[in-house]
Tab-separated table of C-alpha atoms in Angstrom:
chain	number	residue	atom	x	y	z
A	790	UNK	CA	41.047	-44.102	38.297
A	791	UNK	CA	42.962	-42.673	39.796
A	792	UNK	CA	42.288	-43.865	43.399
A	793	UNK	CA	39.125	-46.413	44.751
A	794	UNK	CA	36.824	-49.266	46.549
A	795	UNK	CA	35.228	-49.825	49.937
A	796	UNK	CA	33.166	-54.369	53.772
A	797	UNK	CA	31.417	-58.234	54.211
A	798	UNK	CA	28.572	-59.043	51.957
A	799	UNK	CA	25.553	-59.876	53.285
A	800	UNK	CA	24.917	-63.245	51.878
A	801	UNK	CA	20.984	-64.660	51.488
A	802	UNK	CA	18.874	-61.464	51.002
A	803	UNK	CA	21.216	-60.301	48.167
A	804	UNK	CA	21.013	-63.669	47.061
A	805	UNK	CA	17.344	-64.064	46.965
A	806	UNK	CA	16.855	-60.605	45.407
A	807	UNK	CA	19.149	-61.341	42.639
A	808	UNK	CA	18.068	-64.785	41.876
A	809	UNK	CA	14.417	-63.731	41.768
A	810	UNK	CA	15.370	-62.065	38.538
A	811	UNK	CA	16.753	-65.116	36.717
A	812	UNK	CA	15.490	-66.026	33.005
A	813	UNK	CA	13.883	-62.662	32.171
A	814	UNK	CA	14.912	-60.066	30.173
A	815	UNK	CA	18.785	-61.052	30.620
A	816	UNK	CA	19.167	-63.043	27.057
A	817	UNK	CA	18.786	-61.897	23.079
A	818	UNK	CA	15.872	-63.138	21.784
A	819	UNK	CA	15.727	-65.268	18.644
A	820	UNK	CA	17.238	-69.047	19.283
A	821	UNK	CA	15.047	-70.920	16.076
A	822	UNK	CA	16.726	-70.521	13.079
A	823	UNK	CA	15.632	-68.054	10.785
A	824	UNK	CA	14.085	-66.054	13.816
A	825	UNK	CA	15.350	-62.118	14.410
A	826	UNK	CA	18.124	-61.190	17.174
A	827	UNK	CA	16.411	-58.613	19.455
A	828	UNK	CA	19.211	-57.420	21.453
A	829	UNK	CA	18.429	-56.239	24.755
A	830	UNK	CA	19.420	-52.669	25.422
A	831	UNK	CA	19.528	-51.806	22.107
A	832	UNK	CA	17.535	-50.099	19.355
A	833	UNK	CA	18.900	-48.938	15.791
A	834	UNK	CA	19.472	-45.318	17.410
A	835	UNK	CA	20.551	-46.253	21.207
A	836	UNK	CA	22.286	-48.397	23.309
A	837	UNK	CA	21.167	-48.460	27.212
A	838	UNK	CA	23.683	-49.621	29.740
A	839	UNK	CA	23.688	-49.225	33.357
A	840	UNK	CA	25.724	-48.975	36.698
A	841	UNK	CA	25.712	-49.429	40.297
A	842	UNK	CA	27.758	-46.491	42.696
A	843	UNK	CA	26.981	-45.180	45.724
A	844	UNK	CA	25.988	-41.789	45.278
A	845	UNK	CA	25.028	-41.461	48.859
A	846	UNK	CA	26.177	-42.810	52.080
A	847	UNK	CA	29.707	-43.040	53.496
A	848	UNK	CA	31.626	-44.007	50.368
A	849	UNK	CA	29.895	-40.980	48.020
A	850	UNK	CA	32.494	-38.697	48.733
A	851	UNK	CA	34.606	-39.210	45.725
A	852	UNK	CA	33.047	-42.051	44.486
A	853	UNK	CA	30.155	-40.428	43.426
A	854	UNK	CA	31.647	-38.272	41.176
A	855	UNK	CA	33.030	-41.046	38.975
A	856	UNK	CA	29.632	-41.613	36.666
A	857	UNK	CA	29.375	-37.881	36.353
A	858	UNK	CA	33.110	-38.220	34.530
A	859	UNK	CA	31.399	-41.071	32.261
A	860	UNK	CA	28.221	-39.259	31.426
A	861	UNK	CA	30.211	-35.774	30.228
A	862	UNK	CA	32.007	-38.365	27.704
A	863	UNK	CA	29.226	-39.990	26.683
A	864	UNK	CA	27.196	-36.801	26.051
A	865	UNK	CA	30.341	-35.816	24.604
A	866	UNK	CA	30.112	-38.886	22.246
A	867	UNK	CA	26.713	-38.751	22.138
A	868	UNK	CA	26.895	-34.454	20.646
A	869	UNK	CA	29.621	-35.939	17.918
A	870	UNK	CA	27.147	-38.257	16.301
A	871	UNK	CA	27.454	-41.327	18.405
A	872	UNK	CA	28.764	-45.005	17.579
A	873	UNK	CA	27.809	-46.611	14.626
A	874	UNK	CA	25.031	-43.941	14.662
A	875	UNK	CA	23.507	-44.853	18.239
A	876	UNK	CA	23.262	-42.463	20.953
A	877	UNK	CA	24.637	-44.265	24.531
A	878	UNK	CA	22.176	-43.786	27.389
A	879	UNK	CA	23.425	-44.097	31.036
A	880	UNK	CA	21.604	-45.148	33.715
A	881	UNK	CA	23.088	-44.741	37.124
A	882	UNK	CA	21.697	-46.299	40.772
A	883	UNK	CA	22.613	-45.533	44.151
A	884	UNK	CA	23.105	-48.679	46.233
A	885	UNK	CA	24.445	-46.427	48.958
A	886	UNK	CA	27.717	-48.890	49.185
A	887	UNK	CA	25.127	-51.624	50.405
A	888	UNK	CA	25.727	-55.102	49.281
A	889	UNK	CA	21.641	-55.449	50.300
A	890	UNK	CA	20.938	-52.601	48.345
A	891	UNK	CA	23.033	-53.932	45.126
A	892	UNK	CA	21.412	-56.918	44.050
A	893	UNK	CA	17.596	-55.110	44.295
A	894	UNK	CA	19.148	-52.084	41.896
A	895	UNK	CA	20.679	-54.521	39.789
A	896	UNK	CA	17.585	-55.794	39.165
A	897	UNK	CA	16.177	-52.617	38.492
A	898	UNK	CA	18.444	-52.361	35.422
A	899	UNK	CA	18.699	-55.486	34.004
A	900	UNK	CA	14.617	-56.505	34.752
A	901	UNK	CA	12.984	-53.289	34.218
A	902	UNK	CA	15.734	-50.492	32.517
A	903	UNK	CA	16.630	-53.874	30.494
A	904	UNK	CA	20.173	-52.449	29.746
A	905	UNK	CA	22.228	-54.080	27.641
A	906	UNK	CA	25.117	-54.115	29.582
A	907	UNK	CA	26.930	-53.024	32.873
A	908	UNK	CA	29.499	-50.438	32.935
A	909	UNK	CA	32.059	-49.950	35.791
A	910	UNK	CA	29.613	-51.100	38.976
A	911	UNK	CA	31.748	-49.743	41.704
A	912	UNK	CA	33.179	-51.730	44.965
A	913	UNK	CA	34.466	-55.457	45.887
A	914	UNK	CA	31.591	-56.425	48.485
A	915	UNK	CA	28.875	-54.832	46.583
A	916	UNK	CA	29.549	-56.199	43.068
A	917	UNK	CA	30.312	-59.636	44.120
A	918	UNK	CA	26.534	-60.014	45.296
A	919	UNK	CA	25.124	-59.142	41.687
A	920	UNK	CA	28.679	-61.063	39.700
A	921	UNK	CA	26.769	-64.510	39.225
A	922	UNK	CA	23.609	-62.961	38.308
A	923	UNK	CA	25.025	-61.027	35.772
A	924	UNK	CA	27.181	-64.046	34.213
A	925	UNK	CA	23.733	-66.134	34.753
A	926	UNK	CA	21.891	-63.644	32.169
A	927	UNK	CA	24.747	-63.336	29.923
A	928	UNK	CA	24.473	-59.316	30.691
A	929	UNK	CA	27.956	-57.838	29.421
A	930	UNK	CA	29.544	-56.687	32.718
A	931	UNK	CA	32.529	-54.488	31.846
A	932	UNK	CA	34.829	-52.601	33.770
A	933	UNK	CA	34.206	-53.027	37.358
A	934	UNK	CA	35.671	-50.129	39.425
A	935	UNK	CA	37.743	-52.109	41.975
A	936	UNK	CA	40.913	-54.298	41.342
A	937	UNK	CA	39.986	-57.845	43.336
A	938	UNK	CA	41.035	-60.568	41.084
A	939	UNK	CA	37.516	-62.010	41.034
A	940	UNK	CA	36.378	-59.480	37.840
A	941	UNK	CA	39.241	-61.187	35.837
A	942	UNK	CA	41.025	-64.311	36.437
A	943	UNK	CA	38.658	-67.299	36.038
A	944	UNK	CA	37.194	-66.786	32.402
A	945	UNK	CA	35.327	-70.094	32.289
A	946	UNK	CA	33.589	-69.349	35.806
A	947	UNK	CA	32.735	-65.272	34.847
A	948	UNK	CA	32.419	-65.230	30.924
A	949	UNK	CA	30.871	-62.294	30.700
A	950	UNK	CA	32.937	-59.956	33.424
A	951	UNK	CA	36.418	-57.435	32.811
A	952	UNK	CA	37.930	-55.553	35.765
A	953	UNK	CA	39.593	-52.550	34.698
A	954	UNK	CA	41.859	-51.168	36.574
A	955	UNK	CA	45.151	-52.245	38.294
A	956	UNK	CA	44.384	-55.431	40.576
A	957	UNK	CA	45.250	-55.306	43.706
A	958	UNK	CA	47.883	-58.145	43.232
A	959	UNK	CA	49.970	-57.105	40.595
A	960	UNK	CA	49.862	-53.526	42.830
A	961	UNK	CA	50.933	-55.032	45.970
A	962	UNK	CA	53.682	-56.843	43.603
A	963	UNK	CA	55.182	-53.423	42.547
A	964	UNK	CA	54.966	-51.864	46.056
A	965	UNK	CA	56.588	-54.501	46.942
A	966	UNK	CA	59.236	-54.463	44.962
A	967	UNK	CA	60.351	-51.230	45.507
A	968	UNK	CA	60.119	-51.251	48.931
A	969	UNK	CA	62.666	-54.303	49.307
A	970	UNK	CA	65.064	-52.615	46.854
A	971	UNK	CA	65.036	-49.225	48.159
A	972	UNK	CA	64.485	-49.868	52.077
A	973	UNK	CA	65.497	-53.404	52.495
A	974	UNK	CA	66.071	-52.639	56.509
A	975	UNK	CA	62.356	-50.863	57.009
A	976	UNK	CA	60.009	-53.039	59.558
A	977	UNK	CA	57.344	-53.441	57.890
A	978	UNK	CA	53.450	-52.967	58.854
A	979	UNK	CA	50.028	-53.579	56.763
A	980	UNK	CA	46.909	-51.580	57.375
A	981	UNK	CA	44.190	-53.583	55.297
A	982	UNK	CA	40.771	-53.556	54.648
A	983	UNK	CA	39.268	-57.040	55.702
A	984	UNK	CA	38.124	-57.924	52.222
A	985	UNK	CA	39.308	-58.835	48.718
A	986	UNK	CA	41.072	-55.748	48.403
A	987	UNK	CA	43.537	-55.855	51.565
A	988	UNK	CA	43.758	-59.823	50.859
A	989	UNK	CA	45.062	-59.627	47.010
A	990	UNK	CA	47.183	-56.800	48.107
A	991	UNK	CA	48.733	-58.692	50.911
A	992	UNK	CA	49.050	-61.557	48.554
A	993	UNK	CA	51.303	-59.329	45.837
A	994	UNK	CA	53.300	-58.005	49.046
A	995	UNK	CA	54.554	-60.495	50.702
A	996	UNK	CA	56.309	-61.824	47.147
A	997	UNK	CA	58.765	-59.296	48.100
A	998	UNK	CA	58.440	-58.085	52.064
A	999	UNK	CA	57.203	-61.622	53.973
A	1000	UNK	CA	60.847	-61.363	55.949
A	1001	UNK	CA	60.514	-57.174	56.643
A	1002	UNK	CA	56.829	-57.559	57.832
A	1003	UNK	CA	56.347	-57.016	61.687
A	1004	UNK	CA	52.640	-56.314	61.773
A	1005	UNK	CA	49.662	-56.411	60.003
A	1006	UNK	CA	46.373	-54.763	60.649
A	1007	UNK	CA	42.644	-55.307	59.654
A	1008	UNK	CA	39.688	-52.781	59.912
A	1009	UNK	CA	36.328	-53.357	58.721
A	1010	UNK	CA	34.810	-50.887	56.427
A	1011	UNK	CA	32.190	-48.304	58.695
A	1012	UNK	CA	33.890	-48.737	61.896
A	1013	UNK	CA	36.124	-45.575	62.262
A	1014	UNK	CA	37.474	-46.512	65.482
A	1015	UNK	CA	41.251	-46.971	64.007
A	1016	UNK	CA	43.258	-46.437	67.215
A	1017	UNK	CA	43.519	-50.131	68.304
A	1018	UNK	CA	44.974	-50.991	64.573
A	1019	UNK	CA	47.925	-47.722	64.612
A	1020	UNK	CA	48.541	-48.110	68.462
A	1021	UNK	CA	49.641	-51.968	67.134
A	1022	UNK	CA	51.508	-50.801	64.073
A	1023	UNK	CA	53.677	-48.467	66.148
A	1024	UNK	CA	54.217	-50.955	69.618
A	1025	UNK	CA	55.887	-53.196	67.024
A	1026	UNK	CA	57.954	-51.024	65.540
A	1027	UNK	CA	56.623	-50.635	61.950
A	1028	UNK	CA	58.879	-47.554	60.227
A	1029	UNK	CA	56.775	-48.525	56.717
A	1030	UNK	CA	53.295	-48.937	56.774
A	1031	UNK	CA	51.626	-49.922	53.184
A	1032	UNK	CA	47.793	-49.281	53.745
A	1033	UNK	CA	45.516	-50.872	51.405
A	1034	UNK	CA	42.116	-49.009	52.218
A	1035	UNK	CA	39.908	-46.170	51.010
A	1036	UNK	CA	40.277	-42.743	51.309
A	1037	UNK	CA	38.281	-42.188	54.502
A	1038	UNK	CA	40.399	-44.667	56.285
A	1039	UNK	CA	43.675	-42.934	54.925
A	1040	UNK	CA	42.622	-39.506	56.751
A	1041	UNK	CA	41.308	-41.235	59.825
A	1042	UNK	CA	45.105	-43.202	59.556
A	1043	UNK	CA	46.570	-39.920	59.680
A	1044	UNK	CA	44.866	-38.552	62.455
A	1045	UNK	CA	44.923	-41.086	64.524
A	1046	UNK	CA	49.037	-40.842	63.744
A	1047	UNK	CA	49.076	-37.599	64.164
A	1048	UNK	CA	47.754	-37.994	67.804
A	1049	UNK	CA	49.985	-40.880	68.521
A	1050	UNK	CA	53.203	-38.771	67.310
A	1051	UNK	CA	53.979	-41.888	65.035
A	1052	UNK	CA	55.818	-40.927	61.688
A	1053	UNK	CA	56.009	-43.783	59.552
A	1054	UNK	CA	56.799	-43.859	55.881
A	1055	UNK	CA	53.339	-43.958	54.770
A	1056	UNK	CA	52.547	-46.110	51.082
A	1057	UNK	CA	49.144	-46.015	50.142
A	1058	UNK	CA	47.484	-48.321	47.430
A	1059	UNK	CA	46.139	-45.945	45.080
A	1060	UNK	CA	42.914	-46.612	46.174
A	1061	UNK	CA	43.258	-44.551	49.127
A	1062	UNK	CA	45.488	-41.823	48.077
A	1063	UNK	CA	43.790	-39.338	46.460
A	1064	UNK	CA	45.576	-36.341	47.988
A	1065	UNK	CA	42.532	-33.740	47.081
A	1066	UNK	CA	39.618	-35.536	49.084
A	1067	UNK	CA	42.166	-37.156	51.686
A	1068	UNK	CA	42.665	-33.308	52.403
A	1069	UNK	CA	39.108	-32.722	52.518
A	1070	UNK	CA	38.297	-35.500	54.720
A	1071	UNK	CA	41.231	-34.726	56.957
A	1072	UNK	CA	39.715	-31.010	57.748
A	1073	UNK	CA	36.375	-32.853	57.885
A	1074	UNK	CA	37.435	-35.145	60.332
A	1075	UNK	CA	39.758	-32.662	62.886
A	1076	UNK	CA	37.031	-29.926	62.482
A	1077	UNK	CA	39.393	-27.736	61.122
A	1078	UNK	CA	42.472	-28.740	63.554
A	1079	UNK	CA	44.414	-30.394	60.856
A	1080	UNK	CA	44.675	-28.361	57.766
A	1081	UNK	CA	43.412	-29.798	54.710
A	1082	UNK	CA	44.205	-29.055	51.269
A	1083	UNK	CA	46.656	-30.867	48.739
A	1084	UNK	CA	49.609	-30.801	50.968
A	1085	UNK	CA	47.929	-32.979	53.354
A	1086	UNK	CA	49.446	-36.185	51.833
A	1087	UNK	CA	53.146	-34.455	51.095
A	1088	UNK	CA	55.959	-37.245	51.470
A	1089	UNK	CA	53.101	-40.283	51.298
A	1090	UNK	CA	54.160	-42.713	48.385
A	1091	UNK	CA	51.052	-44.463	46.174
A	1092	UNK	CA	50.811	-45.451	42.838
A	1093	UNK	CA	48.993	-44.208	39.378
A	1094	UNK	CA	48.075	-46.063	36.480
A	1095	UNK	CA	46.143	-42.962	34.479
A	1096	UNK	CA	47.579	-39.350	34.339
A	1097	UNK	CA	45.441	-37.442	37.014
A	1098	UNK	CA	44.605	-33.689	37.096
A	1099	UNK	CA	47.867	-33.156	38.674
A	1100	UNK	CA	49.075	-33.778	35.473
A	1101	UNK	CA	47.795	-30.442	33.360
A	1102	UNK	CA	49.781	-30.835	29.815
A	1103	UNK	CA	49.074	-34.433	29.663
A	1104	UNK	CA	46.969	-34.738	26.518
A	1105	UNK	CA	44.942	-37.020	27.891
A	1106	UNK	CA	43.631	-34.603	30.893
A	1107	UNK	CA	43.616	-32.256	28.224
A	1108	UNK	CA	40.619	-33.891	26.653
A	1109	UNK	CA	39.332	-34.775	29.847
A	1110	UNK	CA	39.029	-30.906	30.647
A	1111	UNK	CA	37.680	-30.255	27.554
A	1112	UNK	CA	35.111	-32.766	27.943
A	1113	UNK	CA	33.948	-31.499	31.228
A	1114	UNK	CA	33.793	-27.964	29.982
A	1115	UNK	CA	31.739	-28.336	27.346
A	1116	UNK	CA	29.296	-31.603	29.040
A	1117	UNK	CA	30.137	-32.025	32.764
A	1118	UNK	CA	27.815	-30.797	35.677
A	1119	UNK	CA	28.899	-28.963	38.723
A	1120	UNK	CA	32.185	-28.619	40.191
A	1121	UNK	CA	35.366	-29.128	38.713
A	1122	UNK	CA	37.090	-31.704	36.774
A	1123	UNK	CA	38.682	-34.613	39.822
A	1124	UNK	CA	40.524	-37.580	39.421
A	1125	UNK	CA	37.401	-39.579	40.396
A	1126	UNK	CA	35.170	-37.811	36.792
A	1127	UNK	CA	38.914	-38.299	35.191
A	1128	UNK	CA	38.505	-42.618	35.983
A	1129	UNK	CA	34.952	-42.096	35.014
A	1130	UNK	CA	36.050	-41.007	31.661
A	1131	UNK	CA	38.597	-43.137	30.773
A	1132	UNK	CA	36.203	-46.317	31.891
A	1133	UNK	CA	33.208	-44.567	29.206
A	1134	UNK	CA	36.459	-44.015	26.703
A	1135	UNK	CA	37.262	-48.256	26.688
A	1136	UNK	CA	33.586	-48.925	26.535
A	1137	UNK	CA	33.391	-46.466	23.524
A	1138	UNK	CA	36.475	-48.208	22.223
A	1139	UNK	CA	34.713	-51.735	22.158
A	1140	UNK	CA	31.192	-50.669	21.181
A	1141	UNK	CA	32.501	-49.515	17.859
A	1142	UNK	CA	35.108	-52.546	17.491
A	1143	UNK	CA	31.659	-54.816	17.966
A	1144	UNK	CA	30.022	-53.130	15.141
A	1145	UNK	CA	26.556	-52.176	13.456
A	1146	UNK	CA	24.951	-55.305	14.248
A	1147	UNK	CA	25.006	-55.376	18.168
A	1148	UNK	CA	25.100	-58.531	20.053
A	1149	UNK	CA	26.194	-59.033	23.737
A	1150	UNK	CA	28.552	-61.748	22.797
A	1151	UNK	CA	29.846	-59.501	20.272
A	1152	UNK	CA	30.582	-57.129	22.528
A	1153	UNK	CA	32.762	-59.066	25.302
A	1154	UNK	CA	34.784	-60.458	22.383
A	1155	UNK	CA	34.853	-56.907	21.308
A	1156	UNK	CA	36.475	-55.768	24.571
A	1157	UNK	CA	38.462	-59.301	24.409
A	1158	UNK	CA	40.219	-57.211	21.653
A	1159	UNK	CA	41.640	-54.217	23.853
A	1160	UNK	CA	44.667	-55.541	24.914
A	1161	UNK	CA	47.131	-53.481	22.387
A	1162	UNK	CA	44.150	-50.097	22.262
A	1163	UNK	CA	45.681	-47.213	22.904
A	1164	UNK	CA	43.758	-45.235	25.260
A	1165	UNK	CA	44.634	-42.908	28.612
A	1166	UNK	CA	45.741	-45.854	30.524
A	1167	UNK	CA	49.800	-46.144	31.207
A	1168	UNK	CA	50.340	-49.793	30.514
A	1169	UNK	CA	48.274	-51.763	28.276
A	1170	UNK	CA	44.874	-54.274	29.317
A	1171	UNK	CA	45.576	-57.545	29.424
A	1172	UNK	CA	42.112	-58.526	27.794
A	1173	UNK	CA	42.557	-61.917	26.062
A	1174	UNK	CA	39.925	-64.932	25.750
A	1175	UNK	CA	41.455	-66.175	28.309
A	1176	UNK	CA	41.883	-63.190	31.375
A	1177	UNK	CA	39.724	-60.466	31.628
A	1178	UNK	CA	42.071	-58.830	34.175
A	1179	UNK	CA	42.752	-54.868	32.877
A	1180	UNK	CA	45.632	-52.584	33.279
A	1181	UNK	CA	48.528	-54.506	33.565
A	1182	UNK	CA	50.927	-52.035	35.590
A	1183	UNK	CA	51.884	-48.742	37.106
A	1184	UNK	CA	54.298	-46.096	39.031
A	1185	UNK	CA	54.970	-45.461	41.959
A	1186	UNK	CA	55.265	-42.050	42.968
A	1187	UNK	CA	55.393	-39.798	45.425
A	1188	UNK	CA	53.586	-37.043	46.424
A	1189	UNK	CA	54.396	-33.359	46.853
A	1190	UNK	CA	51.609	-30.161	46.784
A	1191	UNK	CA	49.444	-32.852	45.354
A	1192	UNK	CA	51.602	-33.799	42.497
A	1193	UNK	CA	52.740	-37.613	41.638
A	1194	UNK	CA	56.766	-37.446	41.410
A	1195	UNK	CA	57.573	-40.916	39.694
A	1196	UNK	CA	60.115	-43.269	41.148
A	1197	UNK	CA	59.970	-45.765	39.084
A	1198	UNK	CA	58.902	-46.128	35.130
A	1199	UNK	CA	55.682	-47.866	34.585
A	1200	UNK	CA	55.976	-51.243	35.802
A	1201	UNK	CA	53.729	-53.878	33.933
A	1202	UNK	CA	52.977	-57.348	35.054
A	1203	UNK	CA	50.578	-60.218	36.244
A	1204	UNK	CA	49.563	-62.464	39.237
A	1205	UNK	CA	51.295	-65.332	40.692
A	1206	UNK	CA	55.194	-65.560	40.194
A	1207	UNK	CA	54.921	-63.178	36.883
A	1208	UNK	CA	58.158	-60.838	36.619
A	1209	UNK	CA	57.274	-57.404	37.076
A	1210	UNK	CA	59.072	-55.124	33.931
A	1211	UNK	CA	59.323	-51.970	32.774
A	1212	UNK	CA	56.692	-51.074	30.032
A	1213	UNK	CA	58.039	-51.715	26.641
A	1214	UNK	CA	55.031	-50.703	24.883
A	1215	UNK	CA	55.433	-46.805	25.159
A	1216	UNK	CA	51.351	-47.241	26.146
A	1217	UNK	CA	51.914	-44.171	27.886
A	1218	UNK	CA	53.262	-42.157	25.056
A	1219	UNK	CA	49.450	-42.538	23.318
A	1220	UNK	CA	47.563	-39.382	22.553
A	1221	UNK	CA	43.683	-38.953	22.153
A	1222	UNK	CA	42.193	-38.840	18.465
A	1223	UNK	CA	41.852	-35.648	17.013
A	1224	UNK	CA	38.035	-35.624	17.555
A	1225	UNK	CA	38.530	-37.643	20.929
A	1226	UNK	CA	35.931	-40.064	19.763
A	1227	UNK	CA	37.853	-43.904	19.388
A	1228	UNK	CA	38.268	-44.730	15.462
């Protein structure tokens, strides 16, 4: 998406929710010989899958708006016939960002909505309380919108799981790297959430910047009081500070700068740098002292691994627009209802590669499949049987009036000691079908 995620899990309720749901309604049907497959989830006309987001609470704004993106496609797919003439039904709860709250909707959808699979469940603490459940009841659990490691890189452990988008490794790799070539005498400081997110990041950083570091800084996810963290940053000196965080905590970084009269160069993860609700929030957040708006984030570097609205002749947003014309709800087409689409768009992509006769195994080796689709994502998935890690790259850029300026090509690699390179693959050259249905 262009930008994402949001803070410690809370453990034994989640637990005991999800577990209370094991061995019902999570496997096909049909294990004699001779006996019918009933697949879960689907009928000969629909398919029902499901999500978690929080659509209220502290992380809605933005966040909210991605499963409005994915239901304009699919009711765009849905008004061109369908896939393999079934109709995709989306079923969307709000877990308000509430690990609790997760694990009791996620047993709302796979126990009583009986979907037959989950599409893009949104956040690092949240999903990992509902991960083993899912796996346990062999529920298809595709896309998660966050880049921690966990959705991809033990196979074996999480058959049935794909993240999506750019982990936060392989990001923190490429930030990396072009902060050591381009200002190898910056002192270095980290402003990371205190979760899977700031930890891969780190991880992918210090491959490149352990020597320039000079600080690093945690903040837990609902406490806003940021002072103590950018007071520390500046005391020791940090002229680059690399934020891996969400979008509230980039505008309270700001502020909280702004106050301090501390001008770093300011790199945020993508997550966190989404310059039209950073603006927003910013406003929010002064009460009008700080002007908001898309210049609110001029001179910040981030990075972008799908063409955003800033981006208005890409054909790619061009469909996107089109889409939310003709099948989107209120307000205008964002970057967040742009990642929404191109998350329905791979699912679309690997329910017609799985075929007529629907299974849920079918369908993960279906998306096992994606690794050379072309789609609106810059550098290719890395789908295989054996990683279910996504996109495997990016740009960085930097920002101006809300507009991505590359500095670098797209940049593709993995995790660990992987070389980062530039894409060879000309992924980002792809164009949409015709119809802008997958073939």
């Amino acid at each position: 998406m262009k930008r994402h995620t949001w803070v410690p899990a809370v453990g034994t309720l989640c637990a005991a929710l999800v577990l209370a749901g094991c061995g019902a309604g999570g496997r096909e049907e049909g294990d004699e010989p001779g006996e019918e497959v009933d697949t879960v989830g689907v009928t000969d006309t629909s398919v029902k899958i499901g999500a978690h987001f929080p659509l209220t609470g502290v992380a809605a704004p933005g966040y909210s708006e991605i499963p409005t993106g994915a239901q304009a496609y699919f009711d765009y797919v849905n008004a061109a016939g369908g896939i393999n003439g079934r109709t995709i039904e989306y079923v969307v709860k709000d877990d308000g960002y509430d690990p609790s709250k997760t694990g009791a909707v996620t047993n709302e959808l796979v126990l009583d909505e009986e979907i037959f699979a989950m599409v893009g469940g949104l956040g690092t603490p949240t999903h990992r309380t509902v991960v083993d459940f899912l796996n346990e009841e062999e529920v298809p659990d595709l896309f998660v919108s966050s880049g921690s490691l966990q959705w991809g890189d033990d196979v074996e452990a999480k058959p049935y799981t794909f993240g999506w988008q750019t982990d936060y490794e392989s990001e923190g790799k490429i930030i990396g790297q072009y902060v050591a070539e381009n200002l190898p005498d910056a002192k270095v400081g980290l402003f990371l959430q205190d979760d899977d997110f700031g930890t891969d990041g780190e991880k992918g950083l210090r491959q490149f910047l352990d020597d320039q570091i000079v600080s690093v800084q945690r903040y837990t996810s609902g406490n806003t009081e940021v002072a103590p963290q950018v007071t520390a940053l500046q005391a020791d000196g940090a002229d680059v500070v690399i934020g891996f965080n969400t979008p509230s905590y980039t505008a309270l970084t700001q502020l909280t700068a702004l106050g301090l009269g501390y001008q770093p160069q300011w790199v945020y993860s993508n997550v966190g740098s989404d310059p039209t609700l950073v603006g927003g929030l910013l406003a929010q957040f002064s009460e009008g002292a700080v002007e908001g708006g898309t210049n609110a984030l001029d001179g910040v570097m981030t990075t972008e691994y799908i063409a955003g609205v800033d981006a208005a002749d890409d054909p790619w947003v061009q469909l996107w627009q089109k889409v939310w014309d003709e099948h989107g709800a209120d307000g205008e087409l964002t970057n967040y209802r742009i990642y929404g689409m191109s998350q329905a768009y791979a699912f679309v992509q690997a329910l017609a590669a799985a075929g007529e006769d629907l299974t849920r195994d079918g369908l993960v080796e279906a998306v096992e499949g994606l690794g050379d689709a072309e789609g609106p994502q810059l550098a290719p998935f890395r789908y295989s049987a054996d990683s279910h890690l996504g996109i495997s790259g990016m740009r960085v850029v930097a920002l101006r009036g809300g507009v991505g300026e590359p500095k670098t090509p797209v940049l593709v690699t993995d995790i660990g000691d992987a070389a980062i390179e530039e894409d060879s693959s000309a992924q980002a050259e792809d164009a949409p079908p015709e119809s802008g249905v997958p073939e």
